């Protein structure tokens, strides 16, 4: 069971590619280890007086041969490392070590082999037990979580989960989803689903998606709330099948791709694709049999539709929510004008959301078309931008403009929403703006932006709504 839980090196590397690495941290840790090891040969009679707390004195013993009464041979064959330990310290930090060394079934072993944990992660766990320090990195956190779970070190396990949640993005959400279920971390699983649902097309197009197991693949393909075109789902499944062929040492032919997908192919809702997408993509991919292709074409066009093997019910996706920050709107004969100037507002949220776009006001003197350059920034760095046209019918309604993909927004950080409009000079504008708006479970806070050069602020102006998923 342990080997099954342990994340493969390939999956860990896929995850680490999406988060900034921790190689430097590991080098610093190794340097610290080398320094502490020297205590065994120099000043061993007086070193205790140099440290005022038991934590500092215990830290000296971390990965130190001095007074070691047990040794661990850690790692798989060909990559082992011998690690010294001290039974009392280990037993205080882990109930598993306590049972191993002092329980009724304790065995007096001088050397214990641990083939299912990699040395850096085992040392990270011991560093927490000895030094009360948490040293996590992108390339070791999953394996450290496994070690913390195996030896029941709950506070370290919680820290690993927090690290993963903080680092969660569309690039690694699918890999973490497969691991979170193995580690029985429902909160992390839920967080992964939130990202995958809202940023489905980015998540399905990530390298990490191709590294998931078939059970995770099936759970994603049958997900009702995926915010993705079905053609994107189909192409992602083909990419996964090619990677799976390589894992199984199979030539990635069409037949073998279909073989490794198995029944999962029927979880793709091919009849819900646009006819053009199906005709130019799925129908010509070779992945469908002639009968399947014929039935789907008939399903599109015939009065008496056959019953396709594929689900023909479109996914529900996610319903976008709107945060409206004004209590009223108005227009005047000399406002609101656009001459290439920027309308901006800063906002923050109290929980993670995904901004899909904005709503904007339109012309106050008849129908008109606008060109909008919309942008979302964090600390001056652009996270998303798009140039898009929208049509205003002359009413006081708001008109949505969308980014290419929803943008992940972290809590308790201010972001800047901006738009530069080109079109009819006069438009509606918002009034009686609010500094705080409650939208379902999400609280938005607004403040003025120094980027705003056209008058938009908290009290009035443009960008009346933020469109988001939560």
Coordinates of C-alpha atoms in Angstrom, one line a residue:
X1 CA 0.0 0.0 0.0
X2 CA 2.9 2.4 0.8
X3 CA 4.4 2.1 -2.6
X4 CA 1.0 2.8 -4.2
X5 CA 0.6 6.0 -2.1
X6 CA 4.0 7.3 -2.8
X7 CA 3.9 9.8 -5.7
X8 CA 6.1 8.9 -8.7
X9 CA 9.1 11.0 -9.6
X10 CA 7.5 11.9 -12.8
X11 CA 4.4 13.3 -11.1
X12 CA 6.4 15.1 -8.5
X13 CA 8.5 16.7 -11.3
X14 CA 5.4 17.7 -13.2
X15 CA 4.2 19.4 -10.0
X16 CA 7.5 21.1 -9.2
X17 CA 7.7 22.6 -12.7
X18 CA 4.6 24.7 -11.9
X19 CA 6.0 26.1 -8.6
X20 CA 9.3 28.0 -8.1
X21 CA 11.9 25.4 -7.0
X22 CA 13.5 24.9 -3.7
X23 CA 17.0 23.7 -4.7
X24 CA 18.6 26.5 -2.8
X25 CA 16.7 25.6 0.3
X26 CA 17.9 22.0 0.1
X27 CA 21.5 23.1 -0.3
X28 CA 21.2 25.3 2.7
X29 CA 19.7 22.4 4.7
X30 CA 22.6 20.2 3.6
X31 CA 25.1 22.8 4.7
X32 CA 23.3 23.1 8.1
X33 CA 23.5 19.3 8.4
X34 CA 27.2 19.3 7.8
X35 CA 27.8 22.0 10.4
X36 CA 25.8 20.3 13.1
X37 CA 27.6 17.0 12.5
X38 CA 30.8 18.6 13.6
X39 CA 29.6 18.7 17.2
X40 CA 30.4 15.1 17.6
X41 CA 34.2 15.7 17.4
X42 CA 34.6 19.2 18.7
X43 CA 33.6 20.5 22.1
X44 CA 31.2 17.7 22.8
X45 CA 31.6 18.2 26.6
X46 CA 30.7 21.9 26.5
X47 CA 28.3 22.4 23.6
X48 CA 25.2 22.1 25.8
X49 CA 26.0 25.4 27.5
X50 CA 26.0 27.3 24.3
X51 CA 22.2 26.9 23.8
X52 CA 19.5 28.2 26.1
X53 CA 16.5 26.1 25.0
X54 CA 15.8 22.4 24.7
X55 CA 14.8 23.0 21.1
X56 CA 18.2 24.4 20.2
X57 CA 20.0 21.5 22.0
X58 CA 17.8 19.0 20.2
X59 CA 18.5 20.8 16.9
X60 CA 22.2 19.9 17.4
X61 CA 21.3 16.3 17.4
X62 CA 19.5 16.4 14.1
X63 CA 21.2 14.2 11.5
X64 CA 24.1 13.8 13.9
X65 CA 25.9 10.6 14.8
X66 CA 26.6 11.8 18.3
X67 CA 24.7 9.6 20.8
X68 CA 22.6 8.1 17.9
X69 CA 21.0 4.8 19.0
X70 CA 19.2 3.9 15.8
X71 CA 19.9 4.3 12.1
X72 CA 17.6 4.4 9.1
X73 CA 18.5 3.3 5.6
X74 CA 16.2 5.5 3.6
X75 CA 15.2 5.4 0.0
X76 CA 14.7 2.8 -2.8
X77 CA 17.5 0.4 -3.8
X78 CA 20.3 2.2 -5.5
X79 CA 19.4 5.6 -3.9
X80 CA 19.6 5.0 -0.2
X81 CA 21.0 7.2 2.5
X82 CA 21.9 6.2 6.1
X83 CA 20.4 8.6 8.6
X84 CA 21.2 8.6 12.3
X85 CA 18.4 8.9 14.9
X86 CA 17.7 9.2 18.6
X87 CA 14.9 7.0 19.8
X88 CA 13.7 9.3 22.6
X89 CA 13.5 12.4 20.4
X90 CA 11.7 10.5 17.6
X91 CA 9.2 8.9 20.0
X92 CA 8.3 12.3 21.4
X93 CA 7.6 13.6 17.9
X94 CA 5.7 10.6 16.4
X95 CA 3.3 8.0 17.8
X96 CA 4.5 5.6 15.2
X97 CA 8.2 5.9 16.3
X98 CA 7.0 5.6 19.9
X99 CA 5.3 2.3 19.2
X100 CA 8.3 1.2 17.1
X101 CA 10.8 1.8 19.9
X102 CA 8.8 1.6 23.2
X103 CA 5.5 -0.2 22.4
X104 CA 4.5 -3.7 23.4
X105 CA 5.7 -5.1 20.0
X106 CA 8.9 -3.0 19.9
X107 CA 11.9 -4.7 18.4
X108 CA 15.5 -3.8 19.3
X109 CA 16.8 -3.0 15.9
X110 CA 19.9 -0.9 15.3
X111 CA 19.1 -0.4 11.6
X112 CA 15.6 0.2 10.1
X113 CA 15.1 0.1 6.3
X114 CA 12.6 2.6 4.8
X115 CA 12.5 2.0 1.0
X116 CA 9.2 3.9 0.3
X117 CA 10.4 7.4 1.5
X118 CA 13.0 9.4 -0.3
X119 CA 15.9 10.7 1.8
X120 CA 15.2 14.5 1.4
X121 CA 11.6 14.1 2.6
X122 CA 12.6 11.8 5.5
X123 CA 15.1 14.5 6.6
X124 CA 12.5 17.2 6.2
X125 CA 10.3 15.3 8.6
X126 CA 13.2 14.7 11.1
X127 CA 14.1 18.4 10.9
X128 CA 10.6 19.2 12.1
X129 CA 10.7 16.6 14.9
X130 CA 14.1 17.7 16.1
X131 CA 14.2 21.4 15.3
X132 CA 10.5 22.4 15.2
X133 CA 11.3 23.8 11.7
X134 CA 9.2 23.3 8.6
X135 CA 11.4 23.3 5.5
X136 CA 9.3 22.6 2.4
X137 CA 9.9 22.9 -1.3
X138 CA 8.1 22.2 -4.5
X139 CA 10.1 19.1 -5.3
X140 CA 9.8 17.5 -1.9
X141 CA 6.4 18.6 -0.5
X142 CA 4.4 15.6 -1.8
X143 CA 6.8 13.1 -0.5
X144 CA 7.1 14.9 2.8
X145 CA 3.4 14.8 3.1
X146 CA 3.5 11.0 2.5
X147 CA 6.2 10.7 5.2
X148 CA 4.2 12.9 7.7
X149 CA 1.1 10.8 7.1
X150 CA 3.0 7.5 7.4
X151 CA 4.6 8.4 10.7
X152 CA 1.6 10.4 12.0
X153 CA 3.1 13.9 12.3
X154 CA -0.1 15.8 11.9
X155 CA 1.2 19.4 12.2
X156 CA 3.8 18.8 9.5
X157 CA 1.1 17.1 7.3
X158 CA -1.1 20.2 7.7
X159 CA 1.8 22.5 6.8
X160 CA 2.4 20.4 3.6
X161 CA -1.3 20.7 2.7
X162 CA -1.2 24.5 3.3
X163 CA 1.9 24.7 1.1
X164 CA 0.1 22.8 -1.7
X165 CA -3.1 24.9 -1.4
X166 CA -1.1 28.1 -1.6
X167 CA 0.8 26.9 -4.6
X168 CA -2.3 25.6 -6.3
X169 CA -2.9 26.7 -9.9
X170 CA -4.3 25.4 -13.2
X171 CA -0.9 24.0 -14.0
X172 CA -0.7 21.6 -11.1
X173 CA -4.4 21.2 -10.1
X174 CA -4.9 17.9 -11.9
X175 CA -1.7 16.3 -10.4
X176 CA -2.7 17.5 -6.9
X177 CA -6.2 16.2 -7.4
X178 CA -4.9 12.7 -8.0
X179 CA -2.6 12.9 -4.9
X180 CA -5.1 14.5 -2.6
X181 CA -7.5 11.6 -2.9
X182 CA -4.7 9.2 -2.1
X183 CA -3.7 11.2 0.9
X184 CA -7.3 11.5 2.0
X185 CA -7.2 15.3 2.2
X186 CA -10.8 16.4 1.3
X187 CA -10.1 20.1 1.7
X188 CA -7.3 20.0 -0.8
X189 CA -9.4 17.9 -3.1
X190 CA -12.2 20.5 -3.0
X191 CA -9.6 23.3 -3.7
X192 CA -8.3 21.4 -6.7
X193 CA -11.9 21.0 -8.1
X194 CA -12.5 24.7 -7.7
X195 CA -9.5 25.5 -9.9
X196 CA -10.2 22.7 -12.4
X197 CA -13.8 23.8 -12.8
X198 CA -13.1 27.5 -13.2
X199 CA -10.0 27.2 -15.3
X200 CA -10.8 23.9 -17.0
X201 CA -9.3 24.7 -20.4
X202 CA -6.0 25.8 -18.8
X203 CA -6.0 22.8 -16.5
X204 CA -6.8 20.3 -19.2
X205 CA -4.0 21.8 -21.4
X206 CA -1.3 21.5 -18.7
X207 CA 1.5 19.0 -18.8
X208 CA 0.4 17.8 -15.4
X209 CA -3.0 16.6 -16.8
X210 CA -1.1 14.0 -18.9
X211 CA 0.5 12.5 -15.7
X212 CA -2.7 11.7 -13.8
X213 CA -3.9 8.1 -13.3
X214 CA -6.9 6.7 -15.2
X215 CA -9.3 7.0 -12.2
X216 CA -8.6 10.7 -11.9
X217 CA -9.0 11.1 -15.7
X218 CA -12.4 9.5 -15.5
X219 CA -13.5 11.7 -12.6
X220 CA -12.5 14.8 -14.6
X221 CA -14.1 13.7 -17.8
X222 CA -17.4 13.1 -16.1
X223 CA -17.3 16.4 -14.2
X224 CA -20.6 18.3 -14.7
X225 CA -19.2 21.7 -13.8
X226 CA -16.2 21.8 -16.1
X227 CA -16.0 25.2 -17.7
X228 CA -14.6 24.0 -21.1
X229 CA -15.6 23.5 -24.6
X230 CA -16.1 19.8 -25.3
X231 CA -13.5 19.9 -28.2
X232 CA -10.9 20.9 -25.6
X233 CA -11.9 18.0 -23.4
X234 CA -11.6 15.6 -26.3
X235 CA -8.1 16.9 -27.3
X236 CA -6.9 16.7 -23.7
X237 CA -8.1 13.0 -23.5
X238 CA -6.0 12.3 -26.6
X239 CA -3.0 13.9 -25.1
X240 CA -3.4 11.9 -22.0
X241 CA -3.8 8.7 -24.0
X242 CA -0.5 9.3 -25.9
X243 CA 1.3 9.8 -22.6
X244 CA -0.3 6.7 -21.1
X245 CA 0.9 4.7 -24.2
X246 CA 4.4 5.8 -23.4
X247 CA 4.1 4.8 -19.8
X248 CA 2.9 1.3 -20.8
X249 CA 5.6 1.0 -23.5
X250 CA 3.0 1.0 -26.3
X251 CA 3.4 2.6 -29.7
X252 CA 1.0 5.6 -29.6
X253 CA -1.2 4.4 -32.5
X254 CA -4.8 5.3 -32.7
X255 CA -5.7 1.7 -31.7
X256 CA -3.5 1.8 -28.6
X257 CA -4.8 5.3 -27.6
X258 CA -8.3 4.0 -27.8
X259 CA -7.2 0.9 -25.8
X260 CA -5.7 2.8 -22.9
X261 CA -8.7 5.2 -22.7
X262 CA -11.1 2.3 -22.5
X263 CA -14.5 3.2 -21.3
X264 CA -13.3 6.7 -20.4
X265 CA -13.8 7.8 -24.0
X266 CA -17.6 7.6 -23.6
X267 CA -17.4 10.2 -20.8
X268 CA -16.5 12.8 -23.4
X269 CA -19.7 14.5 -24.5
X270 CA -19.0 14.4 -28.2
X271 CA -22.6 15.1 -29.4
X272 CA -22.5 18.4 -27.5
X273 CA -19.7 19.8 -29.6
X274 CA -20.4 22.4 -32.2
X275 CA -21.0 20.6 -35.5
X276 CA -18.0 22.3 -37.1
X277 CA -15.8 21.2 -34.2
X278 CA -17.0 17.6 -34.6
X279 CA -16.6 17.5 -38.4
X280 CA -13.2 19.1 -38.4
X281 CA -11.8 17.5 -35.3
X282 CA -13.3 14.4 -33.6
X283 CA -14.8 12.9 -36.8
X284 CA -11.4 13.0 -38.5
X285 CA -9.3 12.0 -35.5
X286 CA -9.6 8.3 -36.2
X287 CA -10.5 7.7 -32.5
X288 CA -14.2 6.9 -33.3
X289 CA -15.5 3.9 -35.2
X290 CA -17.3 4.4 -38.4
X291 CA -20.6 3.5 -36.7
X292 CA -20.0 6.0 -33.9
X293 CA -19.1 8.7 -36.4
X294 CA -22.2 7.9 -38.5
X295 CA -24.5 7.9 -35.4
X296 CA -23.2 11.3 -34.2
X297 CA -23.7 12.9 -37.6
X298 CA -27.2 11.5 -37.7
X299 CA -27.8 12.8 -34.1
X300 CA -26.9 16.3 -35.4
X301 CA -29.0 16.2 -38.5
X302 CA -31.7 13.5 -38.6
X303 CA -35.3 14.0 -37.4
X304 CA -35.2 10.5 -35.9
X305 CA -32.0 10.7 -33.8
X306 CA -30.2 7.5 -32.9
X307 CA -29.1 6.9 -29.3
X308 CA -25.4 7.7 -29.3
X309 CA -23.1 5.8 -26.9
X310 CA -21.7 9.2 -25.8
X311 CA -23.6 11.5 -23.4
X312 CA -25.6 14.1 -25.4
X313 CA -26.4 16.4 -22.5
X314 CA -24.2 19.5 -22.3
X315 CA -22.3 20.1 -19.2
X316 CA -23.7 22.7 -16.9
X317 CA -20.4 24.4 -16.3
X318 CA -20.2 27.2 -13.7
X319 CA -22.7 30.0 -13.4
X320 CA -20.9 33.4 -13.4
X321 CA -21.6 35.7 -10.5
X322 CA -21.5 39.5 -10.6
X323 CA -20.2 41.9 -8.0
X324 CA -22.1 45.2 -8.6
X325 CA -20.3 48.1 -6.9
X326 CA -22.7 51.0 -7.7
X327 CA -26.2 51.7 -6.3
X328 CA -27.3 53.8 -9.2
X329 CA -26.2 55.1 -12.6
X330 CA -26.7 58.3 -14.5
X331 CA -25.7 60.3 -17.6
X332 CA -25.1 64.0 -18.2
X333 CA -24.7 66.0 -21.4
X334 CA -21.0 66.4 -20.8
X335 CA -20.1 63.1 -19.1
X336 CA -18.7 60.3 -19.3
X337 CA -16.1 60.8 -22.1
X338 CA -13.4 58.6 -23.5
X339 CA -10.3 59.9 -25.2
X340 CA -7.8 57.1 -24.7
X341 CA -7.8 57.6 -21.0
X342 CA -7.8 54.7 -18.5
X343 CA -10.6 53.8 -16.0
X344 CA -9.3 51.7 -13.1
X345 CA -10.4 50.4 -9.7
X346 CA -8.5 48.3 -7.1
X347 CA -10.2 45.4 -5.4
X348 CA -9.5 42.6 -2.9
X349 CA -11.4 39.5 -1.8
X350 CA -11.5 37.5 1.3
X351 CA -11.4 34.1 -0.4
X352 CA -10.1 32.7 -3.7
X353 CA -12.2 33.6 -6.7
X354 CA -11.6 33.6 -10.5
X355 CA -12.3 36.8 -12.4
X356 CA -13.8 36.0 -15.8
X357 CA -14.3 39.6 -17.0
X358 CA -16.0 42.9 -16.3
X359 CA -19.3 44.6 -17.1
X360 CA -19.1 48.1 -18.6
X361 CA -21.5 50.9 -19.3
X362 CA -22.3 51.9 -22.8
X363 CA -23.6 54.9 -24.8
X364 CA -26.0 57.3 -23.3
X365 CA -27.1 58.8 -26.7
X366 CA -28.2 55.9 -28.9
X367 CA -26.7 52.6 -29.8
X368 CA -23.0 52.4 -30.4
X369 CA -20.1 50.0 -30.7
X370 CA -17.1 50.2 -28.4
X371 CA -13.6 48.8 -28.5
X372 CA -12.3 47.9 -25.0
X373 CA -8.8 47.1 -23.9
X374 CA -9.4 45.3 -20.6
X375 CA -6.6 44.4 -18.2
X376 CA -6.1 42.8 -14.7
X377 CA -2.9 43.5 -12.8
X378 CA -1.4 42.5 -9.5
X379 CA 1.2 44.7 -7.9
X380 CA 1.8 46.4 -11.3
X381 CA 2.2 43.1 -13.2
X382 CA -0.3 42.2 -15.9
X383 CA -2.1 38.9 -15.3
X384 CA -4.5 39.1 -18.2
X385 CA -5.5 41.5 -20.9
X386 CA -7.7 41.5 -24.0
X387 CA -8.9 43.8 -26.7
X388 CA -12.6 43.2 -27.4
X389 CA -15.6 44.9 -29.0
X390 CA -19.0 45.1 -27.5
X391 CA -22.3 46.7 -28.7
X392 CA -24.3 49.1 -26.5
X393 CA -28.0 49.5 -27.2
X394 CA -28.3 52.9 -25.7
X395 CA -29.8 51.7 -22.4
X396 CA -28.4 52.0 -18.9
X397 CA -27.7 48.2 -18.9
X398 CA -24.2 46.9 -18.3
X399 CA -22.5 44.9 -21.0
X400 CA -20.1 42.0 -20.3
X401 CA -16.6 41.7 -21.7
X402 CA -14.6 38.5 -21.0
X403 CA -10.9 37.5 -20.7
X404 CA -9.7 34.6 -22.7
X405 CA -9.5 32.5 -19.5
X406 CA -10.7 33.2 -15.9
X407 CA -7.9 34.6 -13.7
X408 CA -7.2 33.2 -10.2
X409 CA -7.5 35.8 -7.5
X410 CA -5.9 35.2 -4.1
X411 CA -7.5 36.5 -0.9
X412 CA -6.2 39.6 1.0
X413 CA -4.3 41.1 -2.0
X414 CA -5.3 44.1 -4.0
X415 CA -5.7 43.7 -7.8
X416 CA -6.3 46.4 -10.4
X417 CA -9.0 46.2 -13.0
X418 CA -8.6 48.6 -15.9
X419 CA -10.3 49.4 -19.2
X420 CA -9.5 51.9 -22.0
X421 CA -12.5 52.5 -24.2
X422 CA -12.8 53.8 -27.7
X423 CA -16.2 54.6 -29.0
X424 CA -19.1 57.0 -28.5
X425 CA -17.9 59.9 -26.4
X426 CA -20.8 60.0 -23.9
X427 CA -21.8 57.0 -21.8
X428 CA -23.6 56.2 -18.6
X429 CA -21.5 56.1 -15.4
X430 CA -22.0 54.7 -11.9
X431 CA -22.9 56.6 -8.8
X432 CA -23.1 55.9 -5.0
X433 CA -20.2 53.5 -5.1
X434 CA -19.6 51.1 -2.2
X435 CA -16.2 50.3 -0.6
X436 CA -17.4 46.8 0.5
X437 CA -19.8 44.5 -1.3
X438 CA -21.0 41.1 -0.2
X439 CA -21.6 38.6 -3.0
X440 CA -22.7 35.2 -1.7
X441 CA -19.8 33.9 0.4
X442 CA -17.3 36.4 -1.0
X443 CA -16.6 39.9 0.3
X444 CA -15.1 42.4 -2.2
X445 CA -13.3 45.6 -1.0
X446 CA -12.7 48.5 -3.4
X447 CA -10.3 51.4 -3.3
X448 CA -9.2 54.0 -5.8
X449 CA -6.4 53.2 -8.3
X450 CA -3.5 55.6 -9.3
X451 CA -3.8 54.1 -12.8
X452 CA -7.2 55.7 -13.2
X453 CA -6.8 58.8 -15.4
X454 CA -10.4 59.2 -16.5
X455 CA -12.2 59.8 -13.2
X456 CA -13.2 56.3 -12.2
X457 CA -12.9 55.7 -8.4
X458 CA -14.8 54.1 -5.6
X459 CA -17.7 56.6 -5.6
X460 CA -18.4 56.7 -9.3
X461 CA -17.3 55.9 -12.9
X462 CA -16.8 52.9 -15.1
X463 CA -16.3 49.1 -14.4
X464 CA -19.6 48.8 -12.5
X465 CA -19.3 45.0 -12.2
X466 CA -16.7 42.3 -11.8
X467 CA -17.7 38.9 -13.2
X468 CA -16.3 35.9 -11.3
X469 CA -16.6 32.3 -10.4
X470 CA -16.3 31.2 -6.8

